[in-house]
PDB file of C-alpha atoms in Angstrom:
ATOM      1  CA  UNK A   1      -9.325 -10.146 -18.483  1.00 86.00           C
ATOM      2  CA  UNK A   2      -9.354  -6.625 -17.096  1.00 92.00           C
ATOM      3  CA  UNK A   3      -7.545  -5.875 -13.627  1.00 92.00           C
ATOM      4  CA  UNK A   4     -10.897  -5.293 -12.409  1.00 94.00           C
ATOM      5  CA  UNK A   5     -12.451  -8.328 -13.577  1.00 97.00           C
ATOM      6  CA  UNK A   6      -9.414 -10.111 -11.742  1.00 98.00           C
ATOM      7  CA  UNK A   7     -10.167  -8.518  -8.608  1.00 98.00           C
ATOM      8  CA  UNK A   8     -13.788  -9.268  -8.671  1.00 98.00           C
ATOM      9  CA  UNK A   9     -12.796 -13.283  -9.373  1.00 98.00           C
ATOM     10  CA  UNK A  10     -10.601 -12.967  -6.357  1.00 98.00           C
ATOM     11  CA  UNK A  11     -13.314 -11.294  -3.519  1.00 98.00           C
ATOM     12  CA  UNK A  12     -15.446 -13.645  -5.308  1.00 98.00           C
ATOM     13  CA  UNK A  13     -13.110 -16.676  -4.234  1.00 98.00           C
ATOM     14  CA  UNK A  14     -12.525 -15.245  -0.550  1.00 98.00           C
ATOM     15  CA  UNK A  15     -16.229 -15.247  -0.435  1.00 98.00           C
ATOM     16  CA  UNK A  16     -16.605 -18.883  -1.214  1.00 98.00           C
ATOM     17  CA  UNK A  17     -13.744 -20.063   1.621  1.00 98.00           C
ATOM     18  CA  UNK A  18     -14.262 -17.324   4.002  1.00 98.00           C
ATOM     19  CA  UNK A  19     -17.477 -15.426   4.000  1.00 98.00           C
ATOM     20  CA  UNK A  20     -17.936 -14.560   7.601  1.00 97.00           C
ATOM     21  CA  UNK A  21     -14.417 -13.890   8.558  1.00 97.00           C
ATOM     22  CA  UNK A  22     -13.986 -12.930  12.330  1.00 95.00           C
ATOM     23  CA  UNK A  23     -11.574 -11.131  13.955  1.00 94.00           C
ATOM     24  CA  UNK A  24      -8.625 -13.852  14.659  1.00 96.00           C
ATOM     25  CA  UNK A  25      -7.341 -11.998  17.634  1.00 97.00           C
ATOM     26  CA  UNK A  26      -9.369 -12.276  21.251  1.00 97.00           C
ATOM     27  CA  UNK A  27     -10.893  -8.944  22.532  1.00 98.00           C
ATOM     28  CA  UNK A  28     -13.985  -7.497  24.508  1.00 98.00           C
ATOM     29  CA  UNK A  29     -13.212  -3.736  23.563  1.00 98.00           C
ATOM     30  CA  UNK A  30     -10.832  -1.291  21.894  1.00 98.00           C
ATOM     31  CA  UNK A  31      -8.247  -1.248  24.695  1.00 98.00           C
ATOM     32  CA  UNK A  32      -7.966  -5.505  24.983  1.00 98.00           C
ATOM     33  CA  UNK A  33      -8.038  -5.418  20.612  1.00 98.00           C
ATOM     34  CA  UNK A  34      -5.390  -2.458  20.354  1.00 98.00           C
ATOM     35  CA  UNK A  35      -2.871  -4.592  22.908  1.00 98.00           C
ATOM     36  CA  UNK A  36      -3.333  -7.851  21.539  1.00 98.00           C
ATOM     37  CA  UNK A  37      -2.619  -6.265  17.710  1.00 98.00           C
ATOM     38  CA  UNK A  38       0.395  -4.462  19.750  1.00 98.00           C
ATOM     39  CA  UNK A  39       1.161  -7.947  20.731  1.00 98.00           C
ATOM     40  CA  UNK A  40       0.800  -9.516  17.379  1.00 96.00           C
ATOM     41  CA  UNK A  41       3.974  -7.735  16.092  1.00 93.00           C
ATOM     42  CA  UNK A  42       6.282 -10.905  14.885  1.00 92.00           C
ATOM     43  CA  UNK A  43       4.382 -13.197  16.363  1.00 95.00           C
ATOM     44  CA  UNK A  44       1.340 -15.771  15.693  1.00 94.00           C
ATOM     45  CA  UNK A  45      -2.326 -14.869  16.344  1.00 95.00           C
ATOM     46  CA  UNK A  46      -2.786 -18.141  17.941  1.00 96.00           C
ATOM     47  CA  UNK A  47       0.623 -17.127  20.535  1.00 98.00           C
ATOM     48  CA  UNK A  48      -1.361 -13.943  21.132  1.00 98.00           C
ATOM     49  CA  UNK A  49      -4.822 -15.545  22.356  1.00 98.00           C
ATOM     50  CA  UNK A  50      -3.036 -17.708  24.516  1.00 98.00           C
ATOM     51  CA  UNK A  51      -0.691 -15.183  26.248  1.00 98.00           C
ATOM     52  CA  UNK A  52      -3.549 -12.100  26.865  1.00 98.00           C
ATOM     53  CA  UNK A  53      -5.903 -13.963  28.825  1.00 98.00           C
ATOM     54  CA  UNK A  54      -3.096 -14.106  31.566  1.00 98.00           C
ATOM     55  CA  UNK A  55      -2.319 -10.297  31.365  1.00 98.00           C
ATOM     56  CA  UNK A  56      -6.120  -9.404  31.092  1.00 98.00           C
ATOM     57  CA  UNK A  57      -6.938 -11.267  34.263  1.00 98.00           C
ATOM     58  CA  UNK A  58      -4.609  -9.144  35.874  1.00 98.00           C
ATOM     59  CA  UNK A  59      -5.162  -5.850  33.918  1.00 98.00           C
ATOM     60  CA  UNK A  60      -7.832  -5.568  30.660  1.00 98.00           C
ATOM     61  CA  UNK A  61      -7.856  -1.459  31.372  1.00 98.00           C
ATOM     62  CA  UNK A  62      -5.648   0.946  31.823  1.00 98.00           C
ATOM     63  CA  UNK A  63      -5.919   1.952  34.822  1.00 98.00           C
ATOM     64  CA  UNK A  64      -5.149  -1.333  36.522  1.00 98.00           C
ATOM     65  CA  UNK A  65      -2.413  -2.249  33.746  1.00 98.00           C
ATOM     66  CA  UNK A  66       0.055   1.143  35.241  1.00 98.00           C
ATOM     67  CA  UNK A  67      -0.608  -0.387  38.548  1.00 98.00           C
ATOM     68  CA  UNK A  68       2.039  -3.158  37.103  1.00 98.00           C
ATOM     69  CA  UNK A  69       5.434  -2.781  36.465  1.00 98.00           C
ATOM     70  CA  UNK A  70       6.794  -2.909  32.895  1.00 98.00           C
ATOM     71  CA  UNK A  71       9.115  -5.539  34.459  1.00 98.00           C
ATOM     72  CA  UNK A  72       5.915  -7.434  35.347  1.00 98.00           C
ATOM     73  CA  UNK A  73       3.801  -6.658  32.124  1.00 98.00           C
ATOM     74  CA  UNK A  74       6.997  -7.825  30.363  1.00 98.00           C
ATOM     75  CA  UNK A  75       7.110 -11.397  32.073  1.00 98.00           C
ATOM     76  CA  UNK A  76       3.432 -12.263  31.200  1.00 98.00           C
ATOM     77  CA  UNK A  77       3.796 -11.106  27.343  1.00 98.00           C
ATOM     78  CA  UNK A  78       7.300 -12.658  27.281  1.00 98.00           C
ATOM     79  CA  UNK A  79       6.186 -15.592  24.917  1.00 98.00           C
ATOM     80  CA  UNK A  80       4.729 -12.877  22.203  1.00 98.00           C
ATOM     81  CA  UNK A  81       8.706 -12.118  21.689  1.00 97.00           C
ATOM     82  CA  UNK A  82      10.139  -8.406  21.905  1.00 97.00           C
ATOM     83  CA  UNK A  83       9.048  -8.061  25.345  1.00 98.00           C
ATOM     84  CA  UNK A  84      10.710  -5.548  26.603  1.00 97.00           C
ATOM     85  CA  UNK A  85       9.508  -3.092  23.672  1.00 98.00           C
ATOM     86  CA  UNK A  86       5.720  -4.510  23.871  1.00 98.00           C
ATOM     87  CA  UNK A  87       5.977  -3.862  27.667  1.00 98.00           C
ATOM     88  CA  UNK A  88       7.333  -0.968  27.621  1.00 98.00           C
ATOM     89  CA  UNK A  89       4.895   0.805  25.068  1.00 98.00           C
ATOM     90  CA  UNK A  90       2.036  -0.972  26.576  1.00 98.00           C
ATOM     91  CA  UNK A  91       3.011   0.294  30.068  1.00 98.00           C
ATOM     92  CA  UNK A  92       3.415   3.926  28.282  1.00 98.00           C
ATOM     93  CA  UNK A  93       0.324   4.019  25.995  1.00 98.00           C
ATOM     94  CA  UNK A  94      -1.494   3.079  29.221  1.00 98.00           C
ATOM     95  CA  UNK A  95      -0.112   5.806  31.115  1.00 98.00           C
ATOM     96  CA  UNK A  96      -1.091   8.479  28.098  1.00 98.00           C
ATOM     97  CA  UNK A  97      -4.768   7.011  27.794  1.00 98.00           C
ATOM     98  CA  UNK A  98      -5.699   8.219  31.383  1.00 98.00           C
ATOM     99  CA  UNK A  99      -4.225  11.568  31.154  1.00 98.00           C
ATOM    100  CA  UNK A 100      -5.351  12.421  27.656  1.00 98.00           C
ATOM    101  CA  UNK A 101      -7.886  10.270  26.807  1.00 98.00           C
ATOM    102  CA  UNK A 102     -10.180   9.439  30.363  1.00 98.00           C
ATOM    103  CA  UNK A 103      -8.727   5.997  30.327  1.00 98.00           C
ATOM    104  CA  UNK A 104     -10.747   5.635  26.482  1.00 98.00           C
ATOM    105  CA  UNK A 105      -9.085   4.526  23.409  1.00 98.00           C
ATOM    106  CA  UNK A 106      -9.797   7.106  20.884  1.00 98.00           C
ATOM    107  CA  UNK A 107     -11.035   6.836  17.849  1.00 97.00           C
ATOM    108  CA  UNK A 108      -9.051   8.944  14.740  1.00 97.00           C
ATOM    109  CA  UNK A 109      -5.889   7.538  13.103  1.00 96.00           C
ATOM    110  CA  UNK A 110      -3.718  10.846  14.133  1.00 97.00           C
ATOM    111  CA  UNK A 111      -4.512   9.645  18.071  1.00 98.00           C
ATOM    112  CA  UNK A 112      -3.869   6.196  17.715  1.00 98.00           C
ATOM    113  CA  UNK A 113      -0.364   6.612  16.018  1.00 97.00           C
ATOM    114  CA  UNK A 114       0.825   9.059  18.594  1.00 98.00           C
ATOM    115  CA  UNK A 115       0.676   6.262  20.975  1.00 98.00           C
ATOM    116  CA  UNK A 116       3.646   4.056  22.068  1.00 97.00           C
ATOM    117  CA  UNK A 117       4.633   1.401  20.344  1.00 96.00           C
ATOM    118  CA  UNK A 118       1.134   1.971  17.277  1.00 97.00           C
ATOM    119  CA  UNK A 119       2.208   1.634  13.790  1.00 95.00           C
ATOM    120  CA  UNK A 120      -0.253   2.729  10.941  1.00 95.00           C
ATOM    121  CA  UNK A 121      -0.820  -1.139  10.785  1.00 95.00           C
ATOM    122  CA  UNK A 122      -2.184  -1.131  14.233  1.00 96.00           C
ATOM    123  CA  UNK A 123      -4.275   1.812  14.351  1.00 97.00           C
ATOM    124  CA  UNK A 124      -5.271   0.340  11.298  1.00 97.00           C
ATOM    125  CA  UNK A 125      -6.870  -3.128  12.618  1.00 97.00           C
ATOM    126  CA  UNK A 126      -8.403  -0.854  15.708  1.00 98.00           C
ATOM    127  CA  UNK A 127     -10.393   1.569  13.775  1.00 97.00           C
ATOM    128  CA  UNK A 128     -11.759  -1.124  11.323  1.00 95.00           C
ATOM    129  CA  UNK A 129     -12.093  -4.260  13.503  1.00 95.00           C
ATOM    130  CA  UNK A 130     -13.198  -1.864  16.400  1.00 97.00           C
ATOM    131  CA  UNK A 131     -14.662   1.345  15.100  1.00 97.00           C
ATOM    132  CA  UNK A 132     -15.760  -0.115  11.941  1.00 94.00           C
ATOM    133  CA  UNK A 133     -13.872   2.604  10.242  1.00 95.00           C
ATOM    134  CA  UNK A 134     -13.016   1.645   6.406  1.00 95.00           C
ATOM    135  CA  UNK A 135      -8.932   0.799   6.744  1.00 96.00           C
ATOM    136  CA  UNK A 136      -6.975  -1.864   5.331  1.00 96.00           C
ATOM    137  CA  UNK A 137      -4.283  -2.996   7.621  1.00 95.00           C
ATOM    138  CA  UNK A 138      -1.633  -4.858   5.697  1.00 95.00           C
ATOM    139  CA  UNK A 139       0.794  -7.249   7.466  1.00 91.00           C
ATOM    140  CA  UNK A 140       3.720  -8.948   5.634  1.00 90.00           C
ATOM    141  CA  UNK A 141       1.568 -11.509   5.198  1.00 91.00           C
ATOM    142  CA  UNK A 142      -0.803  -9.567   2.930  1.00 96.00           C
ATOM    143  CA  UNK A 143       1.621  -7.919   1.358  1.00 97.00           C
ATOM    144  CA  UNK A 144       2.937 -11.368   0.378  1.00 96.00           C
ATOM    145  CA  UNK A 145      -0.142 -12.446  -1.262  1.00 97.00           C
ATOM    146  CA  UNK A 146      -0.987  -9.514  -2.894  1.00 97.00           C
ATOM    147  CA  UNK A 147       2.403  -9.731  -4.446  1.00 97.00           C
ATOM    148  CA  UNK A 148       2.105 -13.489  -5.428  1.00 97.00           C
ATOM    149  CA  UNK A 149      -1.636 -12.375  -6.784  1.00 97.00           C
ATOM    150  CA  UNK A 150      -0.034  -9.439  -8.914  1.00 96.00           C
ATOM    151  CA  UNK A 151      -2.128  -6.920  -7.199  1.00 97.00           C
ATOM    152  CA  UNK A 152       0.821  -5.013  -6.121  1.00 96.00           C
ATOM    153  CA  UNK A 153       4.824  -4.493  -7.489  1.00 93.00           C
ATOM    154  CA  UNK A 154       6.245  -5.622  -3.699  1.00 81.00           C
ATOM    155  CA  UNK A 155       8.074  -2.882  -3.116  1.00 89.00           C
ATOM    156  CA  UNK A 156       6.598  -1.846   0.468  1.00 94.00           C
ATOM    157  CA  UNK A 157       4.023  -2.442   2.526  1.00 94.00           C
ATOM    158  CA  UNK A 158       3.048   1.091   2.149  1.00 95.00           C
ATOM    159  CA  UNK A 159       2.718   0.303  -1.558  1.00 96.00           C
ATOM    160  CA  UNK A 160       0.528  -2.246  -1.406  1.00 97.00           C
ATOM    161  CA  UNK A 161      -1.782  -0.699   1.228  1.00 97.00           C
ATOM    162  CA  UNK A 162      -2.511   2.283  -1.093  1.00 97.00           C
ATOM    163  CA  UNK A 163      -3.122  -0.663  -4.448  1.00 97.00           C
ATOM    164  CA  UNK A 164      -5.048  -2.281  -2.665  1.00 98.00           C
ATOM    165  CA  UNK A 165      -7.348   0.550  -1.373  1.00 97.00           C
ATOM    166  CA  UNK A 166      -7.353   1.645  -5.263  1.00 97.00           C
ATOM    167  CA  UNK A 167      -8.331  -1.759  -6.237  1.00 97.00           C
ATOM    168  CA  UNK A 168     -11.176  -3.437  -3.961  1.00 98.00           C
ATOM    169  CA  UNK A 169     -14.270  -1.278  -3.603  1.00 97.00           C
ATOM    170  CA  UNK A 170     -14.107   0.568   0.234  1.00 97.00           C
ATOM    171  CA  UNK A 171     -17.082  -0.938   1.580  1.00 96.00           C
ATOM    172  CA  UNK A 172     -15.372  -4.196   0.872  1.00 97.00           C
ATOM    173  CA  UNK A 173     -11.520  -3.530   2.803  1.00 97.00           C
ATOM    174  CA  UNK A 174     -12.947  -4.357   6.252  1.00 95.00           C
ATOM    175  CA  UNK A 175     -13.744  -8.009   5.365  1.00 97.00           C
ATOM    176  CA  UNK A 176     -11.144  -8.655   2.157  1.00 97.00           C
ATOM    177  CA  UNK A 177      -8.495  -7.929   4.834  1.00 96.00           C
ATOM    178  CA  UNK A 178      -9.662 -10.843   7.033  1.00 96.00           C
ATOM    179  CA  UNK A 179      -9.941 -13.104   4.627  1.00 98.00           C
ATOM    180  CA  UNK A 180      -6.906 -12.842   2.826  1.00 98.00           C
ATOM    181  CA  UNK A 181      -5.283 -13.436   6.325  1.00 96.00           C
ATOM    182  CA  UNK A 182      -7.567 -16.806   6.816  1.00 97.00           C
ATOM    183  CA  UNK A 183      -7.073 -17.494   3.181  1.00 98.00           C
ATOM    184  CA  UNK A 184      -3.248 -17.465   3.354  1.00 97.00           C
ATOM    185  CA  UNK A 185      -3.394 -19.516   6.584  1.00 95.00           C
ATOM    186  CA  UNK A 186      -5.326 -22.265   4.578  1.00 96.00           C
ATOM    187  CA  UNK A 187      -3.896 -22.087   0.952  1.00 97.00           C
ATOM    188  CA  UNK A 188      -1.532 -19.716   0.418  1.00 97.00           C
ATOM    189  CA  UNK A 189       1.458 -20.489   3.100  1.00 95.00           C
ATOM    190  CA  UNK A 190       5.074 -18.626   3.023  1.00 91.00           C
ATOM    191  CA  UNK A 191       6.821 -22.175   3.227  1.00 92.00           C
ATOM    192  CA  UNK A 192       5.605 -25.390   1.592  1.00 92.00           C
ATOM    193  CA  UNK A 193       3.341 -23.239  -0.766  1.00 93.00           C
ATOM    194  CA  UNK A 194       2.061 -25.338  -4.121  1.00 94.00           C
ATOM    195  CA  UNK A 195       1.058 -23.260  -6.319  1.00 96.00           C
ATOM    196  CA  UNK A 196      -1.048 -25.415  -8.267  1.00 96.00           C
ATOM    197  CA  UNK A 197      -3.196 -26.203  -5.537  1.00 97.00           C
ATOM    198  CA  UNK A 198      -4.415 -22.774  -4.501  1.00 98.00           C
ATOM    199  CA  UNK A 199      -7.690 -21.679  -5.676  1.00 98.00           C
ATOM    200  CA  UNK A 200      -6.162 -18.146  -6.230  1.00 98.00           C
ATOM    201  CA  UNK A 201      -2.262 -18.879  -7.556  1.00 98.00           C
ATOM    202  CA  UNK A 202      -3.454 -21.311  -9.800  1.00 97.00           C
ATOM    203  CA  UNK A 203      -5.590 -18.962 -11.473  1.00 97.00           C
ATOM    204  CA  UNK A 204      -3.242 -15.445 -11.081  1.00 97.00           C
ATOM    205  CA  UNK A 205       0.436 -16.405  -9.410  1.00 97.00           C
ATOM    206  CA  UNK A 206       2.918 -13.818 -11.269  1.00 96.00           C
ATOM    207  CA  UNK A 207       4.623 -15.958 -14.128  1.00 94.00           C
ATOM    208  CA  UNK A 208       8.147 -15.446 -12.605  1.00 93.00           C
ATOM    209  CA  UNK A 209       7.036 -16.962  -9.406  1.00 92.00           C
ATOM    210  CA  UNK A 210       5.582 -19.824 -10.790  1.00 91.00           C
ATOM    211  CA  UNK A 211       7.973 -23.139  -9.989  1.00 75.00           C
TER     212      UNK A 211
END
């Protein structure tokens, strides 16, 4: 079997468990999606959705989220862990979106990484789960899979973002990304992971991973 023909079996199994994957974290525009991926840093999707609708209530723009203290934006998102970093670039990225940007969040990579606190993985989830943009933001979690899958050598994240993009076709990143997030959620765990019983690691774990 060609690495190609490997690939295909794979988007062909995400399509079978997941094939309308939707966007796990809770959002009405760019600004509420790019701080709840902010907020996602270390910490569960789930934690996320429950701690934002607390923050938005009080502030789901930027303009009423400066009006807060990072002292106060930092008690709300305490539970997403590394508060007072999340606060802080929250509170700042705010601040920068009114003066630059007309309170807007804008739209090119170069922008969104200038921002406080936004990683390439972050700007990557807002211009392709927002802006519909073709990106493919890998998380540790995808990089773990990809790894396990043999799609990648595991030697950074940065690694397996660029194998990745080489491998799956581009029109396909948008969705493959989702779904190997829900897929390793269902199948493919960190902990407690058999091997044997995964639709995909049964078929393509690497050999020196296998139990």
């Amino acid at each position: 079997m060609t690495k190609a023909e490997k690939v295909q079996d794979i988007l062909s199994i995400l399509d079978h468990y997941f094939p309308n994957p939707e966007v796990p974290l809770h959002h009405k525009d760019a600004y509420t999606l790019l701080i709840s991926v902010l907020l996602s840093a270390q910490c569960t999707d789930e934690r996320v959705n429950k701690t934002t609708p607390g923050l938005f209530k009080r502030a789901d723009n930027p303009y009423d989220m400066v009006k807060m203290s990072q002292e106060e934006i930092r008690e709300i998102i305490r539970p997403c862990g590394l508060s007072p970093m999340k606060s802080k670039g929250i509170y700042g990225l705010s601040k920068i979106l009114i003066e630059k940007y007309n309170g807007e969040v804008p739209g090119t990579f170069e922008a969104l990484e200038e921002l406080p606190a936004v990683g390439h993985k972050t700007a990557s989830v807002v211009m392709t789960q927002w802006f519909g943009l073709p990106a493919f933001p890998v998380d540790t979690h995808i990089h773990r899979l990809a790894y396990r899958w043999g799609l990648t050598n595991g030697k950074s994240v940065e690694q397996t973002e660029h194998d990745l993009k080489r491998l799956i076709p581009k029109e396909k990143w948008n969705k493959a990304h989702l779904q190997i997030i829900y897929f390793g959620r269902k199948f493919c765990p960190a902990r407690g992971h058999v091997w044997t019983d995964c639709p995909i690691c049964s078929k393509y774990m690497r050999k020196d991973l296998r139990d």
